[in-house]
């Protein structure tokens, strides 16, 4: 992953949140206060805007900037959880490029931070249920010599 791909990855996430905002809100209305789609849209729209014109030196800078933005713009638990994952992962990525194994290790650190923050484990019906197997698959592919596309 290079800096441009990291930015594109976050812009794609912003687009996915925008497209699915109403669906996320409907899901949240069944168990929460029906604001998740709105909150995530506000946060990822802000991420998209802070990336415009931003000149990061490293892949990690991109993730840290996005994480800080989510923490400051997304209400409820989602902002701190997503933001912590990205900031923690970003701290480990100190180059202009990150090999698949480096990205997997950084995302694993982000996952560990989310687990600590939310006291969640696989099976608790949280974001960890999706995040952990994704990191495991990325790591396994990287260890087998896969490039980022095949690892992802």
Coordinates of N, CA and C in Angstrom, one line a residue:
X1 N 0.9 -1.2 0.0 CA 0.0 0.0 0.0 C 0.9 1.2 0.0
X2 N 0.6 2.2 -0.9 CA 1.3 3.4 -0.8 C 0.3 4.5 -0.4
X3 N 0.8 5.7 -0.3 CA 0.0 6.8 0.2 C -1.2 7.1 -0.6
X4 N -1.1 7.0 -1.9 CA -2.3 7.2 -2.8 C -3.3 6.2 -2.6
X5 N -2.9 4.9 -2.4 CA -3.8 3.8 -2.2 C -4.5 4.0 -0.9
X6 N -3.8 4.4 0.2 CA -4.4 4.6 1.5 C -5.5 5.7 1.4
X7 N -5.2 6.7 0.7 CA -6.2 7.8 0.5 C -7.4 7.3 -0.3
X8 N -7.1 6.5 -1.3 CA -8.2 6.0 -2.1 C -9.1 5.0 -1.3
X9 N -8.4 4.2 -0.5 CA -9.1 3.2 0.4 C -10.1 4.0 1.3
X10 N -9.7 5.1 1.9 CA -10.5 5.8 2.8 C -11.6 6.6 2.0
X11 N -11.3 7.0 0.8 CA -12.4 7.7 0.0 C -13.4 6.7 -0.4
X12 N -13.0 5.4 -0.7 CA -13.9 4.4 -1.0 C -14.8 4.0 0.2
X13 N -14.2 4.0 1.4 CA -15.0 3.8 2.6 C -16.0 4.9 2.8
X14 N -15.6 6.1 2.5 CA -16.5 7.2 2.6 C -17.7 7.1 1.7
X15 N -17.4 6.7 0.5 CA -18.5 6.4 -0.5 C -19.4 5.3 -0.1
X16 N -18.8 4.2 0.4 CA -19.7 3.1 0.9 C -20.6 3.5 2.0
X17 N -20.1 4.3 2.9 CA -20.9 4.8 4.1 C -22.0 5.7 3.5
X18 N -21.6 6.6 2.6 CA -22.6 7.5 2.0 C -23.8 6.7 1.3
X19 N -23.4 5.7 0.5 CA -24.4 4.9 -0.2 C -25.3 4.1 0.8
X20 N -24.7 3.7 1.9 CA -25.4 2.8 2.9 C -25.9 3.6 4.1
X21 N -25.9 4.9 4.1 CA -26.2 5.7 5.3 C -27.6 5.3 5.8
X22 N -28.6 5.3 5.0 CA -30.0 5.0 5.4 C -30.0 3.5 6.0
X23 N -29.4 2.6 5.3 CA -29.4 1.2 5.8 C -28.7 1.1 7.2
X24 N -27.6 1.8 7.4 CA -26.9 1.8 8.7 C -27.8 2.4 9.8
X25 N -28.6 3.4 9.4 CA -29.5 4.0 10.4 C -30.6 3.1 10.7
X26 N -31.2 2.4 9.7 CA -32.3 1.5 10.0 C -31.8 0.3 10.9
X27 N -30.6 -0.2 10.6 CA -30.1 -1.2 11.5 C -29.9 -0.7 12.9
X28 N -29.4 0.5 13.1 CA -29.2 1.1 14.4 C -30.5 1.3 15.1
X29 N -31.6 1.6 14.3 CA -32.8 1.9 15.0 C -33.4 0.7 15.7
X30 N -33.0 -0.5 15.3 CA -33.5 -1.7 15.9 C -32.9 -1.9 17.3
X31 N -31.7 -1.4 17.5 CA -31.1 -1.7 18.8 C -30.5 -0.4 19.5
X32 N -30.6 0.7 18.8 CA -29.9 1.9 19.3 C -30.8 3.1 19.1
X33 N -30.1 4.3 18.9 CA -30.9 5.5 18.7 C -31.0 6.1 17.3
X34 N -30.7 5.2 16.3 CA -31.0 5.5 14.9 C -30.1 6.6 14.4
X35 N -28.9 6.7 14.9 CA -28.0 7.8 14.4 C -26.7 7.3 13.8
X36 N -26.5 6.0 13.7 CA -25.2 5.5 13.2 C -24.9 5.9 11.8
X37 N -25.9 5.7 10.9 CA -25.6 6.1 9.5 C -25.3 7.6 9.4
X38 N -26.0 8.4 10.1 CA -25.8 9.9 10.0 C -24.4 10.2 10.6
X39 N -24.1 9.6 11.7 CA -22.8 9.8 12.4 C -21.6 9.4 11.5
X40 N -21.7 8.2 11.0 CA -20.6 7.7 10.1 C -20.5 8.5 8.8
X41 N -21.6 8.9 8.3 CA -21.6 9.7 7.1 C -20.9 11.1 7.4
X42 N -21.3 11.7 8.5 CA -20.6 12.9 8.9 C -19.1 12.7 9.1
X43 N -18.7 11.7 9.7 CA -17.3 11.4 10.0 C -16.5 11.1 8.7
X44 N -17.0 10.3 7.8 CA -16.3 9.9 6.6 C -16.4 11.0 5.6
X45 N -17.4 11.9 5.6 CA -17.4 13.1 4.8 C -16.3 14.0 5.2
X46 N -16.1 14.1 6.5 CA -15.0 14.9 7.0 C -13.6 14.3 6.7
X47 N -13.5 13.0 6.7 CA -12.3 12.4 6.3 C -12.0 12.7 4.9
X48 N -13.0 12.6 4.0 CA -12.8 12.9 2.6 C -12.3 14.3 2.4
X49 N -12.8 15.2 3.2 CA -12.4 16.7 3.1 C -11.0 16.9 3.6
X50 N -10.7 16.3 4.7 CA -9.3 16.5 5.2 C -8.2 15.9 4.3
X51 N -8.6 14.9 3.6 CA -7.6 14.3 2.7 C -7.4 15.1 1.5
X52 N -8.4 15.9 1.1 CA -8.2 16.8 -0.1 C -7.1 17.9 0.2
X53 N -6.1 17.9 -0.5 CA -5.0 18.8 -0.4 C -4.0 18.4 0.7
X54 N -4.2 17.3 1.4 CA -3.3 16.9 2.5 C -2.1 16.2 1.8
X55 N -0.9 16.5 2.3 CA 0.3 16.0 1.7 C 1.0 15.1 2.8
X56 N 0.6 13.9 3.0 CA 1.2 13.1 4.0 C 2.6 12.6 3.6
X57 N 3.4 12.3 4.5 CA 4.8 11.8 4.2 C 4.8 10.2 4.3
X58 N 3.8 9.7 5.0 CA 3.8 8.2 5.1 C 2.3 7.7 5.0
X59 N 2.2 6.4 4.8 CA 0.9 5.7 4.8 C 0.3 5.9 6.2
X60 N 1.1 5.8 7.2 CA 0.6 6.0 8.6 C 0.0 7.3 8.8
X61 N 0.6 8.4 8.2 CA 0.1 9.7 8.4 C -1.4 9.8 7.9
X62 N -1.7 9.1 6.8 CA -3.0 9.1 6.2 C -4.0 8.5 7.2
X63 N -3.6 7.3 7.8 CA -4.5 6.6 8.7 C -4.7 7.4 10.0
X64 N -3.6 8.0 10.5 CA -3.7 8.7 11.8 C -4.6 10.0 11.5
X65 N -4.4 10.6 10.4 CA -5.3 11.8 10.1 C -6.8 11.4 10.0
X66 N -7.0 10.3 9.4 CA -8.4 9.8 9.3 C -8.9 9.4 10.6
X67 N -8.1 8.7 11.4 CA -8.6 8.3 12.8 C -8.9 9.5 13.6
X68 N -8.0 10.5 13.6 CA -8.2 11.7 14.4 C -9.5 12.4 14.0
X69 N -9.8 12.4 12.7 CA -11.0 13.1 12.2 C -12.2 12.3 12.6
X70 N -12.2 11.0 12.6 CA -13.4 10.2 13.0 C -13.6 10.4 14.5
X71 N -12.6 10.4 15.3 CA -12.8 10.6 16.7 C -13.4 11.9 17.0
X72 N -13.0 13.0 16.3 CA -13.6 14.3 16.5 C -14.9 14.5 15.9
X73 N -15.3 13.8 14.9 CA -16.6 14.0 14.2 C -17.7 13.0 14.4
X74 N -17.4 11.8 14.8 CA -18.4 10.8 14.9 C -18.8 10.6 16.4
X75 N -20.1 10.7 16.6 CA -20.6 10.6 17.9 C -20.7 9.1 18.4
X76 N -21.1 8.9 19.6 CA -21.3 7.6 20.1 C -20.0 6.8 20.2
X77 N -20.1 5.5 20.2 CA -18.9 4.6 20.4 C -18.1 4.5 19.0
X78 N -18.8 4.7 17.9 CA -18.2 4.4 16.6 C -17.0 5.3 16.3
X79 N -17.0 6.5 16.6 CA -15.9 7.4 16.4 C -14.6 7.0 17.1
X80 N -14.7 6.8 18.4 CA -13.5 6.3 19.1 C -13.1 4.9 18.7
X81 N -14.0 4.0 18.3 CA -13.6 2.7 17.9 C -12.9 2.7 16.5
X82 N -13.5 3.3 15.6 CA -12.9 3.3 14.2 C -11.7 4.2 14.2
X83 N -11.8 5.4 14.9 CA -10.6 6.3 15.0 C -9.4 5.6 15.7
X84 N -9.7 4.9 16.8 CA -8.6 4.3 17.5 C -7.9 3.2 16.6
X85 N -8.7 2.4 15.9 CA -8.2 1.4 15.0 C -7.3 2.0 14.0
X86 N -7.7 3.1 13.3 CA -6.9 3.7 12.3 C -5.7 4.4 12.9
X87 N -5.8 5.1 14.0 CA -4.7 5.8 14.5 C -3.6 4.8 15.0
X88 N -4.0 3.8 15.6 CA -3.1 2.8 16.1 C -2.4 2.1 15.0
X89 N -3.1 1.7 13.9 CA -2.5 1.1 12.8 C -1.6 2.1 12.1
X90 N -1.9 3.3 12.0 CA -1.1 4.3 11.4 C 0.2 4.6 12.1
X91 N 0.2 4.5 13.4 CA 1.5 4.7 14.1 C 2.6 3.7 13.7
X92 N 2.2 2.5 13.3 CA 3.1 1.5 12.9 C 3.6 1.5 11.5
X93 N 3.0 2.4 10.7 CA 3.3 2.5 9.2 C 4.1 3.8 9.0
X94 N 5.4 3.7 9.0 CA 6.3 4.8 9.0 C 6.9 5.1 7.7
X95 N 6.5 4.4 6.6 CA 7.1 4.6 5.3 C 6.1 5.1 4.3
X96 N 6.6 5.5 3.1 CA 5.7 5.9 2.1 C 5.0 4.7 1.4
X97 N 5.4 3.5 1.7 CA 4.8 2.3 1.2 C 4.8 1.3 2.4
X98 N 3.8 0.4 2.4 CA 3.7 -0.6 3.4 C 3.4 -2.0 2.7
X99 N 4.3 -2.9 2.9 CA 4.1 -4.3 2.4 C 2.9 -4.9 3.0
X100 N 2.3 -5.9 2.4 CA 1.2 -6.6 3.0 C 1.4 -7.1 4.4
X101 N 2.6 -7.6 4.7 CA 2.8 -8.1 6.1 C 2.9 -6.9 7.1
X102 N 3.4 -5.8 6.6 CA 3.4 -4.6 7.5 C 2.0 -4.1 7.7
X103 N 1.2 -4.0 6.7 CA -0.2 -3.6 6.8 C -1.0 -4.5 7.7
X104 N -0.8 -5.8 7.6 CA -1.4 -6.8 8.4 C -1.0 -6.6 9.9
X105 N 0.2 -6.4 10.2 CA 0.7 -6.2 11.5 C 0.1 -4.9 12.1
X106 N 0.1 -3.9 11.3 CA -0.5 -2.6 11.8 C -2.0 -2.7 12.0
X107 N -2.7 -3.4 11.2 CA -4.2 -3.6 11.4 C -4.4 -4.5 12.6
X108 N -3.5 -5.4 12.8 CA -3.6 -6.3 14.0 C -3.5 -5.4 15.3
X109 N -2.5 -4.5 15.2 CA -2.4 -3.6 16.4 C -3.6 -2.7 16.6
X110 N -4.2 -2.3 15.4 CA -5.5 -1.5 15.5 C -6.6 -2.4 16.1
X111 N -6.7 -3.6 15.7 CA -7.7 -4.5 16.3 C -7.5 -4.7 17.8
X112 N -6.2 -4.9 18.2 CA -5.9 -5.0 19.6 C -6.4 -3.8 20.4
X113 N -6.2 -2.6 19.8 CA -6.6 -1.4 20.5 C -8.1 -1.3 20.6
X114 N -8.8 -1.8 19.6 CA -10.3 -1.8 19.6 C -10.8 -2.8 20.7
X115 N -10.1 -3.9 20.7 CA -10.5 -4.9 21.7 C -10.3 -4.4 23.1
X116 N -9.2 -3.7 23.4 CA -9.0 -3.1 24.7 C -10.0 -2.0 25.0
X117 N -10.3 -1.1 24.0 CA -11.2 0.0 24.2 C -12.6 -0.5 24.5
X118 N -13.0 -1.5 23.8 CA -14.4 -2.0 23.9 C -14.6 -3.3 24.7
X119 N -13.5 -3.8 25.2 CA -13.5 -5.1 25.9 C -14.2 -6.2 25.1
X120 N -14.0 -6.2 23.8 CA -14.8 -7.1 22.9 C -13.9 -8.2 22.4
X121 N -14.5 -9.4 22.2 CA -13.8 -10.5 21.7 C -14.7 -11.1 20.5
X122 N -14.1 -11.9 19.7 CA -14.8 -12.5 18.6 C -16.0 -13.3 19.3
X123 N -17.2 -13.1 18.7 CA -18.4 -13.8 19.3 C -19.3 -12.9 20.1
X124 N -18.8 -11.7 20.4 CA -19.6 -10.7 21.2 C -20.6 -9.9 20.3
X125 N -20.6 -10.2 19.0 CA -21.5 -9.5 18.1 C -21.2 -8.0 18.0
X126 N -19.9 -7.7 17.8 CA -19.4 -6.4 17.6 C -18.6 -6.3 16.3
X127 N -18.0 -5.2 16.1 CA -17.2 -5.0 14.9 C -16.0 -6.0 14.9
X128 N -15.6 -6.5 16.0 CA -14.5 -7.4 16.2 C -14.8 -8.7 15.4
X129 N -16.0 -9.1 15.3 CA -16.4 -10.3 14.6 C -16.1 -10.2 13.1
X130 N -16.0 -9.1 12.6 CA -15.6 -8.9 11.2 C -14.1 -8.5 11.0
X131 N -13.7 -7.7 11.9 CA -12.3 -7.2 11.9 C -11.3 -8.3 12.1
X132 N -11.5 -9.1 13.1 CA -10.5 -10.1 13.4 C -10.3 -11.1 12.2
X133 N -11.3 -11.7 11.7 CA -11.0 -12.6 10.5 C -10.5 -11.9 9.3
X134 N -10.8 -10.7 9.1 CA -10.2 -9.9 8.0 C -8.7 -9.8 8.2
X135 N -8.3 -9.4 9.4 CA -6.9 -9.2 9.7 C -6.2 -10.6 9.6
X136 N -6.8 -11.6 10.1 CA -6.2 -13.0 10.0 C -6.0 -13.4 8.5
X137 N -7.0 -13.1 7.7 CA -6.9 -13.5 6.3 C -5.8 -12.7 5.6
X138 N -5.7 -11.4 5.9 CA -4.7 -10.5 5.3 C -3.3 -11.0 5.7
X139 N -3.1 -11.4 7.0 CA -1.9 -11.9 7.5 C -1.5 -13.2 6.8
X140 N -2.4 -14.1 6.7 CA -2.2 -15.4 6.1 C -1.7 -15.3 4.7
X141 N -2.4 -14.4 3.9 CA -2.1 -14.2 2.6 C -0.7 -13.6 2.4
X142 N -0.4 -12.6 3.3 CA 0.9 -12.0 3.3 C 2.0 -13.0 3.6
X143 N 1.8 -13.8 4.6 CA 2.8 -14.8 5.0 C 3.0 -15.8 3.8
X144 N 2.0 -16.0 3.0 CA 2.1 -17.0 1.9 C 2.7 -16.3 0.7
X145 N 3.1 -15.0 0.8 CA 3.8 -14.3 -0.3 C 2.8 -13.5 -1.2
X146 N 1.6 -13.4 -0.8 CA 0.6 -12.7 -1.6 C 0.9 -11.2 -1.7
X147 N 0.5 -10.6 -2.8 CA 0.6 -9.2 -2.9 C -0.6 -8.6 -2.2
X148 N -0.7 -7.3 -2.1 CA -1.8 -6.6 -1.4 C -3.2 -7.0 -2.0
X149 N -3.3 -7.0 -3.3 CA -4.5 -7.3 -3.9 C -5.0 -8.7 -3.6
X150 N -4.1 -9.7 -3.6 CA -4.6 -11.0 -3.3 C -4.8 -11.2 -1.8
X151 N -4.0 -10.5 -1.0 CA -4.1 -10.5 0.4 C -5.5 -9.9 0.9
X152 N -5.8 -8.8 0.2 CA -7.1 -8.1 0.6 C -8.3 -9.0 0.1

